[in-house]
Short mmCIF file of C-alpha atoms in Angstrom, two decimals:
data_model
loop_
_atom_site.label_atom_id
_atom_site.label_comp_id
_atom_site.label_asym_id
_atom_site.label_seq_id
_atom_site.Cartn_x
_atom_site.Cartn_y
_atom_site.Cartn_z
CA UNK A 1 26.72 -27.50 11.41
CA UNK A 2 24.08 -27.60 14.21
CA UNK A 3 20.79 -27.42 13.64
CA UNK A 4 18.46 -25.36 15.13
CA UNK A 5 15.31 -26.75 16.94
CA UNK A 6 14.47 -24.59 20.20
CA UNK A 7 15.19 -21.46 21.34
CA UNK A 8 18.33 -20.96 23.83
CA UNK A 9 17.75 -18.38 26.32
CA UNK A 10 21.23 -16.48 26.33
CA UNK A 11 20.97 -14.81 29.86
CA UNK A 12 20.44 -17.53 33.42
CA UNK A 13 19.98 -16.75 36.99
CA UNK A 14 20.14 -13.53 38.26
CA UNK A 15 21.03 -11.72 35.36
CA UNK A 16 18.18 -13.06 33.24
CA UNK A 17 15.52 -11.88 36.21
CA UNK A 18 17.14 -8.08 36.16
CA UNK A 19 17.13 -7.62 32.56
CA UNK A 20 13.05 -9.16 32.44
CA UNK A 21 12.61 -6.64 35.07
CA UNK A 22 14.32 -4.09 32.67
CA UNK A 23 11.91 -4.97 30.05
CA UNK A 24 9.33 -5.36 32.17
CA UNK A 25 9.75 -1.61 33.09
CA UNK A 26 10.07 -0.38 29.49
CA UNK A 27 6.59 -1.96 28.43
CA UNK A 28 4.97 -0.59 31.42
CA UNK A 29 5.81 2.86 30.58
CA UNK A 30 4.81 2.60 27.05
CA UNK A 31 1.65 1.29 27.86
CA UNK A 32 0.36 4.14 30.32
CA UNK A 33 -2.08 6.06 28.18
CA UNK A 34 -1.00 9.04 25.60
CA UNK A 35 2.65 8.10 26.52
CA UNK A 36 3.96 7.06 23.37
CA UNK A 37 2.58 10.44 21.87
CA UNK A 38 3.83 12.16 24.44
CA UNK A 39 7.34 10.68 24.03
CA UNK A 40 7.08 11.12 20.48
CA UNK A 41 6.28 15.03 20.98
CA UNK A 42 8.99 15.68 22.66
CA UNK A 43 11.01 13.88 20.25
CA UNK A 44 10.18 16.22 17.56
CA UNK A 45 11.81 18.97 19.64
CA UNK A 46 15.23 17.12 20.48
CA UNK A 47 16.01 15.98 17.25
CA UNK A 48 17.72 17.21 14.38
CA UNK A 49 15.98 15.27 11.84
CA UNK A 50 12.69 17.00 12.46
CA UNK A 51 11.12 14.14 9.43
CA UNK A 52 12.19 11.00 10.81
CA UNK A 53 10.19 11.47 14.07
CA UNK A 54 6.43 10.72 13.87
CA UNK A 55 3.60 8.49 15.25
CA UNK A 56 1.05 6.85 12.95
CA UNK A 57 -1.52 4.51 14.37
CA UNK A 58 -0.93 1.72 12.01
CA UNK A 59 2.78 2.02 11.71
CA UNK A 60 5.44 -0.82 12.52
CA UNK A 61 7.99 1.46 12.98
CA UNK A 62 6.97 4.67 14.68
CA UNK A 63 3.26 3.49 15.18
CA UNK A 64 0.81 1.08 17.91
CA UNK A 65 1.07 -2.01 15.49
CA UNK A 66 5.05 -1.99 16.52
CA UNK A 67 3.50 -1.78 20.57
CA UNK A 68 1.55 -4.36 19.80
CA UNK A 69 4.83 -6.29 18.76
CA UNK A 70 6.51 -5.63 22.14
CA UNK A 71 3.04 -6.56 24.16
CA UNK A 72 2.24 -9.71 22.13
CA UNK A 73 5.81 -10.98 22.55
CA UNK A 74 5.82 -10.11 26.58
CA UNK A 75 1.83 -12.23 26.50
CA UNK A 76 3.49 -15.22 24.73
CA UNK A 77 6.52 -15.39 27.17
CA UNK A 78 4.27 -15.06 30.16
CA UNK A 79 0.78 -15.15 29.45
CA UNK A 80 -0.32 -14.66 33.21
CA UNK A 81 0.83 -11.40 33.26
CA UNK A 82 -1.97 -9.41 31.28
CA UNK A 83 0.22 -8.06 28.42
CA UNK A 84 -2.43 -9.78 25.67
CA UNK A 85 -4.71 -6.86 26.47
CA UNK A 86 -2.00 -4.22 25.75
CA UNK A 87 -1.86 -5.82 22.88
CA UNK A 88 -5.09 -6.77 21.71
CA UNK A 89 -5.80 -2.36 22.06
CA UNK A 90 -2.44 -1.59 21.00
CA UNK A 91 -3.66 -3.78 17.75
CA UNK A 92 -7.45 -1.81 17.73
CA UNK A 93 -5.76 1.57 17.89
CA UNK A 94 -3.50 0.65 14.46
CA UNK A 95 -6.45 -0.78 12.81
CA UNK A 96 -9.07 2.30 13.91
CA UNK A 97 -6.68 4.52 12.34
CA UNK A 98 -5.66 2.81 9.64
CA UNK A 99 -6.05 4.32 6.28
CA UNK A 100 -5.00 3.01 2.15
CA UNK A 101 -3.59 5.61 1.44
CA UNK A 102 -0.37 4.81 3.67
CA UNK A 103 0.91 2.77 0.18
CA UNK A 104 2.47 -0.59 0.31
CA UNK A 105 4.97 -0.54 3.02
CA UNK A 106 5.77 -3.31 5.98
CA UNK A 107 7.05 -0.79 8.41
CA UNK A 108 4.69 2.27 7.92
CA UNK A 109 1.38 1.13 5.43
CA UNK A 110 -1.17 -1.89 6.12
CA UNK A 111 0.82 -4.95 5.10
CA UNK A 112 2.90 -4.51 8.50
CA UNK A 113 -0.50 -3.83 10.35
CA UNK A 114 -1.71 -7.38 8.89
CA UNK A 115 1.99 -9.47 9.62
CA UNK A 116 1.48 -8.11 13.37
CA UNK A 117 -2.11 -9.14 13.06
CA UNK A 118 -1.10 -12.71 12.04
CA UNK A 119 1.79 -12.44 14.54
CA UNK A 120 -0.51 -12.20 17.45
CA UNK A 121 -3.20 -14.11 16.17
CA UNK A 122 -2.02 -17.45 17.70
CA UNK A 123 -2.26 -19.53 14.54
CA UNK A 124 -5.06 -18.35 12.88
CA UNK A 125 -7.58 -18.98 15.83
CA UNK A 126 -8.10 -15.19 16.50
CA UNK A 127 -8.57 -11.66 14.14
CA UNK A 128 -10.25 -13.71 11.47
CA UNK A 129 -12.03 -11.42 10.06
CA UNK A 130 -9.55 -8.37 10.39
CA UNK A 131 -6.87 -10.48 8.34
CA UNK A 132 -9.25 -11.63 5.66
CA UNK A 133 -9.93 -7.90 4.79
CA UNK A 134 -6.02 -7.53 5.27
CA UNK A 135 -5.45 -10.40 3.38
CA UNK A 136 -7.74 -8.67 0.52
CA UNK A 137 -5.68 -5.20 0.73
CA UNK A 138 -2.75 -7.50 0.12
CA UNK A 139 -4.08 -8.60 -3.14
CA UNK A 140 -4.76 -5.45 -4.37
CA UNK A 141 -1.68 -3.46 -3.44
CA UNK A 142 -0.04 -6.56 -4.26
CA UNK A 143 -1.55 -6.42 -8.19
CA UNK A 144 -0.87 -2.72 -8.30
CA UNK A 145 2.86 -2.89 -7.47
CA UNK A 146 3.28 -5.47 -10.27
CA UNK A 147 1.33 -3.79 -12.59
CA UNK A 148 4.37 -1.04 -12.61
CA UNK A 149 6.59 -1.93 -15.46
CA UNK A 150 9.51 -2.80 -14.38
CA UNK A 151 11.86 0.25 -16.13
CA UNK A 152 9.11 2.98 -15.06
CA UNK A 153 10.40 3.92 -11.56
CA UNK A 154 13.96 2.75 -10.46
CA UNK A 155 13.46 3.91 -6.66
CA UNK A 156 14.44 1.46 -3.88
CA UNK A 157 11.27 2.54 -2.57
CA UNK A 158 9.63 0.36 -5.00
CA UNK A 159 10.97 -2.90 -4.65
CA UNK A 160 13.17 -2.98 -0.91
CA UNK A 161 11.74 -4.72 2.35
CA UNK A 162 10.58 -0.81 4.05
CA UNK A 163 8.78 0.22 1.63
CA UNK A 164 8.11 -1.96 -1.63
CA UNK A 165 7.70 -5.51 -2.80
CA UNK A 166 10.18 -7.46 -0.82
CA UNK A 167 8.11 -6.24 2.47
CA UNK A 168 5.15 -7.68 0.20
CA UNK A 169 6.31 -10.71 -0.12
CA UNK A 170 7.60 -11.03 3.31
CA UNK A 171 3.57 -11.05 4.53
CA UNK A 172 2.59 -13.24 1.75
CA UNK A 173 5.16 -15.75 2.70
CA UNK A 174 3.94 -15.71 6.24
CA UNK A 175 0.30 -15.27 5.13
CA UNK A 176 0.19 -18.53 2.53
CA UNK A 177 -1.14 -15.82 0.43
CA UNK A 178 -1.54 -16.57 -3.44
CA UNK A 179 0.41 -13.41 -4.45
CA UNK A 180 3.67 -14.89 -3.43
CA UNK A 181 4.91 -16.76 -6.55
CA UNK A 182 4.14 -13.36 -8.88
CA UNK A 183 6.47 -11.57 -5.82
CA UNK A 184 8.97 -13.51 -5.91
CA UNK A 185 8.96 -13.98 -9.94
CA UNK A 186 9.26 -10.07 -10.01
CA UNK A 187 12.46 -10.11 -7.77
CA UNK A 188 14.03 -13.11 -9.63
CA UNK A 189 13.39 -11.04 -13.34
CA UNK A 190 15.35 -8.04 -11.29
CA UNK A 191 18.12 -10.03 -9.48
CA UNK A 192 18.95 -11.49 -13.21
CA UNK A 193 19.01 -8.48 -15.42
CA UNK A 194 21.85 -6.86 -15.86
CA UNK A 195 22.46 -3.25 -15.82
CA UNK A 196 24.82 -2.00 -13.56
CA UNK A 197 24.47 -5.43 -11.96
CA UNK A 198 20.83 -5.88 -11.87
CA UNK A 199 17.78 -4.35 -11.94
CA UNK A 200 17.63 -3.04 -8.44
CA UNK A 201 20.44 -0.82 -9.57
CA UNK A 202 19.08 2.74 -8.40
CA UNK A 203 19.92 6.33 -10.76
CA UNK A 204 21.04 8.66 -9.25
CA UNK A 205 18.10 10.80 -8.68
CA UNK A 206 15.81 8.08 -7.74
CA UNK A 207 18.43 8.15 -4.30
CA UNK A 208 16.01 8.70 -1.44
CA UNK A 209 18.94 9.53 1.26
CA UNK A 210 20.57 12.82 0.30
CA UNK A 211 23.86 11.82 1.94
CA UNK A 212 23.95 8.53 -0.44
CA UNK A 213 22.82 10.75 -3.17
CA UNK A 214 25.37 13.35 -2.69
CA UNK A 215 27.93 10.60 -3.07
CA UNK A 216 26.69 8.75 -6.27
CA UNK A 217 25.53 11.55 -8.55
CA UNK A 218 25.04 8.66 -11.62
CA UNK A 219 23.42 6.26 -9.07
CA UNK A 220 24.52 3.33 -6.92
CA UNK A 221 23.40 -0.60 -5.90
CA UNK A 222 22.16 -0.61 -2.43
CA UNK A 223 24.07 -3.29 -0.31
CA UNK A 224 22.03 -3.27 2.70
CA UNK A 225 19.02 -5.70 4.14
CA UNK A 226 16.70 -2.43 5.02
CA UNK A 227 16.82 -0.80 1.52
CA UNK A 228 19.18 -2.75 -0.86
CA UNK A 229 20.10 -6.48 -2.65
CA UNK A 230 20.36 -8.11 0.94
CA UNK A 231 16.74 -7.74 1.09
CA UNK A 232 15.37 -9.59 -1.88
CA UNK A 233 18.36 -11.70 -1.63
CA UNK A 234 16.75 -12.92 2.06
CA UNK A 235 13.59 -13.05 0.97
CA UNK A 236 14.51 -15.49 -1.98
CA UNK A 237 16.42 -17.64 0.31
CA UNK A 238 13.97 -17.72 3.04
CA UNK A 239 10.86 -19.08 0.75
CA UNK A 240 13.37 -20.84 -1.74
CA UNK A 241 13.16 -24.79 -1.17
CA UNK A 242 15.89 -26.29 -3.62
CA UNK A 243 19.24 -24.18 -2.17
CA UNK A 244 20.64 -21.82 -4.19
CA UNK A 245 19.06 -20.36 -7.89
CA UNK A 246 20.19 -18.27 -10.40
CA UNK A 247 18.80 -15.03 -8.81
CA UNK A 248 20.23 -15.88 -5.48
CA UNK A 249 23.72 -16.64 -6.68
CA UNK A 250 23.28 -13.46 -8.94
CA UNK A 251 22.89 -11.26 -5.87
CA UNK A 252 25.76 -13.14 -3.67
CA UNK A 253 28.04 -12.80 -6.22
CA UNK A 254 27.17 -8.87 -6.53
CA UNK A 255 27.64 -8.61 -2.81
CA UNK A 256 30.87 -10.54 -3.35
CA UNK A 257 32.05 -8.15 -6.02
CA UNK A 258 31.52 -4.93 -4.09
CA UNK A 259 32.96 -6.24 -0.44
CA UNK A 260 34.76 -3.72 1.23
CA UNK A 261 36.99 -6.00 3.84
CA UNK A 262 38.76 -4.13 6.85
CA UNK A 263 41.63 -5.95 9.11
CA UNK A 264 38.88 -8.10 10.93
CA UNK A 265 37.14 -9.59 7.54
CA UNK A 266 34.36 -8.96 5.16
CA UNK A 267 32.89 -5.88 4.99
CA UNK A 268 30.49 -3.61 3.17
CA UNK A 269 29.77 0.04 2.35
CA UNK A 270 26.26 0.92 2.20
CA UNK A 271 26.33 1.14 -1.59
CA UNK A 272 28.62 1.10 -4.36
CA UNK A 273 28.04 4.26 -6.49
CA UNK A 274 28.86 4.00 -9.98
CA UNK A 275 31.77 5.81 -11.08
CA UNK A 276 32.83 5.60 -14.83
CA UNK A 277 30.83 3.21 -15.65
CA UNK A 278 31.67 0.59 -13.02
CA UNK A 279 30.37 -0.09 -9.40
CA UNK A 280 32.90 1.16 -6.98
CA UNK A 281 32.75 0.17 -3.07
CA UNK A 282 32.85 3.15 -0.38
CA UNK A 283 34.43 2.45 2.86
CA UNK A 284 32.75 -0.03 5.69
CA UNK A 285 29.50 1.47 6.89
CA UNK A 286 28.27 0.48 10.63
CA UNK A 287 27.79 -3.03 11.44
CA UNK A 288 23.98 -2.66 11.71
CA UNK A 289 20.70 -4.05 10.58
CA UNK A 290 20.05 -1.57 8.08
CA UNK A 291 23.38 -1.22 6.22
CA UNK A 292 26.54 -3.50 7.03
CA UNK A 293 27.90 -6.42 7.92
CA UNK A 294 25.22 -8.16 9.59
CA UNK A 295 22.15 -7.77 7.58
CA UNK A 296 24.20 -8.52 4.60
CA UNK A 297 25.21 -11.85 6.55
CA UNK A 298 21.60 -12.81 7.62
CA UNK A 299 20.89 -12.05 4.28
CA UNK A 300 23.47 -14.99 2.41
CA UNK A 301 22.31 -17.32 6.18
CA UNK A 302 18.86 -17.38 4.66
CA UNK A 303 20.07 -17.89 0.95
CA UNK A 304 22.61 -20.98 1.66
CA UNK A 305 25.72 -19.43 2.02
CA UNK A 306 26.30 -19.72 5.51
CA UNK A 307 30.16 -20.65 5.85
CA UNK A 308 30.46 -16.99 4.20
CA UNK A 309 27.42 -16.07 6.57
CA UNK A 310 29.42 -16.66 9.49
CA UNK A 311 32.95 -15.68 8.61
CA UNK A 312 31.21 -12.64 8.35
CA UNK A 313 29.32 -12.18 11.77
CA UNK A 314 32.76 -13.54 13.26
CA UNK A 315 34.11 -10.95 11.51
CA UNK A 316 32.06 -8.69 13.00
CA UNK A 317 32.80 -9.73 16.61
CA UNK A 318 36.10 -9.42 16.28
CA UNK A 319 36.03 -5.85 15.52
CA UNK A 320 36.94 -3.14 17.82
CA UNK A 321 33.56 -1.17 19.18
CA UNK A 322 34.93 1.54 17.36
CA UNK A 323 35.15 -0.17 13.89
CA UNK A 324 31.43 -1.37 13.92
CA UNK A 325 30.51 2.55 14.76
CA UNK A 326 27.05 1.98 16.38
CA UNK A 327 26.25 4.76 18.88
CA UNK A 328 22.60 4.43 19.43
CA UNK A 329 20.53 1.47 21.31
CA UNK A 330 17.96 0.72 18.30
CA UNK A 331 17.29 -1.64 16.72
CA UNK A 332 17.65 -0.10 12.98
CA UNK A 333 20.92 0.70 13.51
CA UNK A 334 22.48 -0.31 17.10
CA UNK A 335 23.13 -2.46 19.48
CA UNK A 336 19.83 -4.44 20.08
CA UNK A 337 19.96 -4.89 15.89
CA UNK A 338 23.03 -6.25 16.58
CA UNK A 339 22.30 -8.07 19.43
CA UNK A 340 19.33 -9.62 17.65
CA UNK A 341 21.47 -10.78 14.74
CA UNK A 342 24.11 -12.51 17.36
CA UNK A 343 21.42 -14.17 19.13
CA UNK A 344 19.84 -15.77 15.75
CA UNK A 345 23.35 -16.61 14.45
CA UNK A 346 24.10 -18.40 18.18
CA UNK A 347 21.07 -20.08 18.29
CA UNK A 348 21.38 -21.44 14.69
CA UNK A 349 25.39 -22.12 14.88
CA UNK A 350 26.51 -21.97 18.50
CA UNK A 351 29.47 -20.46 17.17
CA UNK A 352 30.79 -19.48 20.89
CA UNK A 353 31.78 -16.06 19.50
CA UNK A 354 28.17 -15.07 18.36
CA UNK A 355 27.52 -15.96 22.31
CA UNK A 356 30.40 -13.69 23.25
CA UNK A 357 29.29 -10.93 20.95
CA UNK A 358 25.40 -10.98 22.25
CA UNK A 359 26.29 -10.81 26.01
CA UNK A 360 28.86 -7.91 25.29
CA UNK A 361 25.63 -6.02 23.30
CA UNK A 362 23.54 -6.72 26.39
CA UNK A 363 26.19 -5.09 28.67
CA UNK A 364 25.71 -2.44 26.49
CA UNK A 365 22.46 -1.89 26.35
CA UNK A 366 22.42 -2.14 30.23
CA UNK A 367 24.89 0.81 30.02
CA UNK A 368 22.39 2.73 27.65
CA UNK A 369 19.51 2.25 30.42
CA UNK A 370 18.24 5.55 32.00
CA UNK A 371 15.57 5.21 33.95
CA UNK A 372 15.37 8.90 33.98
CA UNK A 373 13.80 9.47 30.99
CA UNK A 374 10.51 8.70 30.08
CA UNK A 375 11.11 5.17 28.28
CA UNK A 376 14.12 4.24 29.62
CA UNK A 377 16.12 3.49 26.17
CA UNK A 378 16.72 6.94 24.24
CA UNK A 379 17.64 6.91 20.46
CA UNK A 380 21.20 8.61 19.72
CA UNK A 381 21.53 10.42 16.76
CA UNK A 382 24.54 11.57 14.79
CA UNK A 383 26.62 14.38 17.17
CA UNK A 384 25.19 12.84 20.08
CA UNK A 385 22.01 14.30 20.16
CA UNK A 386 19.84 11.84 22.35
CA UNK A 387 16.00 11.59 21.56
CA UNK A 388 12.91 10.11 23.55
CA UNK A 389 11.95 7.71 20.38
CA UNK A 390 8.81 5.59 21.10
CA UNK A 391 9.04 3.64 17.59
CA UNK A 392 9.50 -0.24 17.41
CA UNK A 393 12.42 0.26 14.80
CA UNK A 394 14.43 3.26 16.31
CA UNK A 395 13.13 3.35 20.07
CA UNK A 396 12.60 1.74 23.18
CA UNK A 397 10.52 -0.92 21.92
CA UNK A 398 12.45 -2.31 19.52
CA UNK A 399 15.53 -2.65 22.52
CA UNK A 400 13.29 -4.45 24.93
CA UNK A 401 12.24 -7.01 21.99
CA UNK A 402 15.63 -7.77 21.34
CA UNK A 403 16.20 -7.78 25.41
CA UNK A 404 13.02 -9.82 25.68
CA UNK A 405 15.00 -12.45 23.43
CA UNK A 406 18.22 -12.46 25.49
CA UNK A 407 16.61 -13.72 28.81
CA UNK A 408 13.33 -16.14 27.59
CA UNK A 409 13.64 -19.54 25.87
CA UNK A 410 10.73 -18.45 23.48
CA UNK A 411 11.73 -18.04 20.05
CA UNK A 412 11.64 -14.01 19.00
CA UNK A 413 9.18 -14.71 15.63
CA UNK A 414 8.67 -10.91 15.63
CA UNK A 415 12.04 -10.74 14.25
CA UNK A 416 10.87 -11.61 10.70
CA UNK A 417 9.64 -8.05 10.26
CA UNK A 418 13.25 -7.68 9.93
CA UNK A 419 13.67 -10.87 7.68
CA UNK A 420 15.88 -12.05 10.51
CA UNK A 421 13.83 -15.36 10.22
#
């Protein structure tokens, strides 16, 4: 199998110019002053999950560390163009605001304010003395996670790449930071116990998602990258050096067991409750980043097994736009997560199908454009409801990253927030 050594720009010639412009557009309107609050105010009255809409400061996902994503991307593609100064405030706005007491996660506490730090810190040269203090923070949320034992709290929250220890580990990888090794020696003690299939099995009322919990009353395993075993599973492959270990193999074979294959290929449910005493697989979920088929296939890419990797993203291609049920542009859960996975799987296999998959989630993401409304990209929620989302992981941010990707030939590193690489 290929190699990968430089980044392929998937979009040429005229195409490649209107979509920059596309982008181009996006990031301008996001950076005109108060509009991302603004957006995100009148968010809060379209949608009908009144909790998932919010802006915090030093946020990744709904917050000005995931602008200063998009802007530090757009200044390392074309760094006459200003965009280093969007993001150098974007950055000083999540760091003036930024407070301890937002706990341990990547995508909404500190640790994902110092991996966009680091991110736009062109090798160390710059924020030296804002990631030190970071890097300190990182030690001590780091020490208090693992100071939890491991049977007092059971909640995904704890240990998944949002919120808990994989997300951890995931900065102290890309930080050289000392904690790593005590990380990753907590996921490996999980990944090989044995209850329920291991120890990121989840009781039932340790379920976060009422839907999920509503459907596994005695508790469930996770499948997905955001929130379940793909997560620690990608995290151990990514920083593993030797190929497959015990823990790694222990967490394929659990996402082996609890497949739930369609007409097209492999497939997954977003968990398998337990019923009687055994896991049991729910239908195929969406093919997203979050939950499905291709987080769970990054997820055994990054871990070694990448013939089963790929099967499953062709898998994925193949299926109708129906069958892989994504409705919404995001990233989280739509077509530019999707379109971010085909473009890392291309780039990495030049399987010609991952190249026909990416250009038909481009065309639809062109489709999705409306430059009537005020960012351009709205989020779609469940029903159809259609929502003015300024966040890096559910709104217009997040879709001109993954747009950004399409149509340069610089390598997307933002996309290891998402332990896409």
């Amino acid at each position: 199998m290929p190699s990968f050594e430089a980044w392929r720009p998937l979009l040429e010639g005229t195409r490649r110019h209107e979509i920059l412009n596309l982008v181009r557009e996006v990031a301008g309107r996001l950076a005109e002053p108060g509009a991302p609050q603004r957006a995100a105010q009148a968010a809060r009255s379209q949608t009908g999950h009144p909790g998932s809409v919010y802006w915090l400061p030093q946020g990744l996902a709904q917050g000005d560390a995931g602008l200063a994503l998009l802007f530090g991307q757009l200044d390392a593609c074309f760094p006459e163009e200003g965009w280093d100064r969007l993001a150098h405030r974007a950055l000083q706005e999540g760091v003036g605001n930024a407070s301890r007491e937002s706990g341990m996660g990547l995508f909404s506490g500190l640790p994902g304010l110092a991996l966009v730090a680091h991110l736009l810190s062109r090798d160390g040269r710059r924020y030296q003395r804002l990631l030190t203090s970071l890097d300190a923070e990182l030690a001590l949320l780091t020490r208090q996670a693992l100071e939890v034992p491991l049977q007092a709290s059971r909640a995904a929250r704890d240990w998944d790449l949002v919120s808990g220890l994989v997300g951890l580990g995931v900065l102290a990888w890309t930080r050289n930071h000392p904690a790593l090794p005590d990380v990753l020696a907590r996921l490996e003690t999980m990944a090989r116990q044995t209850s329920f299939g291991s120890g990121f099995f989840v009781p039932g009322e340790c379920i976060a998602n009422p839907s999920l919990r509503e459907e596994a009353p005695e508790g469930h395993l996770d499948l997905g990258l955001a929130h379940g075993i793909a997560g620690p599973l990608a995290l151990l492959g990514l920083t593993g050096n030797s190929g497959p270990t015990q823990a790694t193999r222990r967490l394929a074979d659990l996402l082996e067991a609890n497949r739930s294959d369609d007409e097209w290929g492999p497939n997954w449910s977003a968990a398998a409750p337990l019923q009687e005493g055994a896991l049991v697989p729910g239908p195929p979920t969406h093919a997203a980043w979050c939950y499905g088929a291709p987080g769970i296939a990054r997820a055994l890419w990054h871990a070694g097994f990448r013939e089963q990797a790929l099967e499953t993203m062709q898998a994925v291609a193949r299926r109708t736009p129906q069958a892989r049920r994504l409705v919404s542009p995001s990233l989280c859960h739509g077509f530019a997560g999707l379109l971010a996975h085909a473009l890392r799987f291309w780039n990495e296999s030049e399987d010609p199908g991952m190249k026909s998959l990416a250009l038909e989630m481009v065309a639809r993401l062109e489709e999705e454009w409306n430059p009537q409304t005020p960012l351009g990209f709205q989020a779609v929620e469940p029903g159809g409801v259609r929502v003015d989302q300024p966040g890096f992981l559910e709104g217009a941010p997040g879709v001109a990253l993954a747009l950004l990707a399409a149509a340069t030939d610089h390598e997307p590193g933002w996309d290891r927030v998402l332990l896409l690489s």
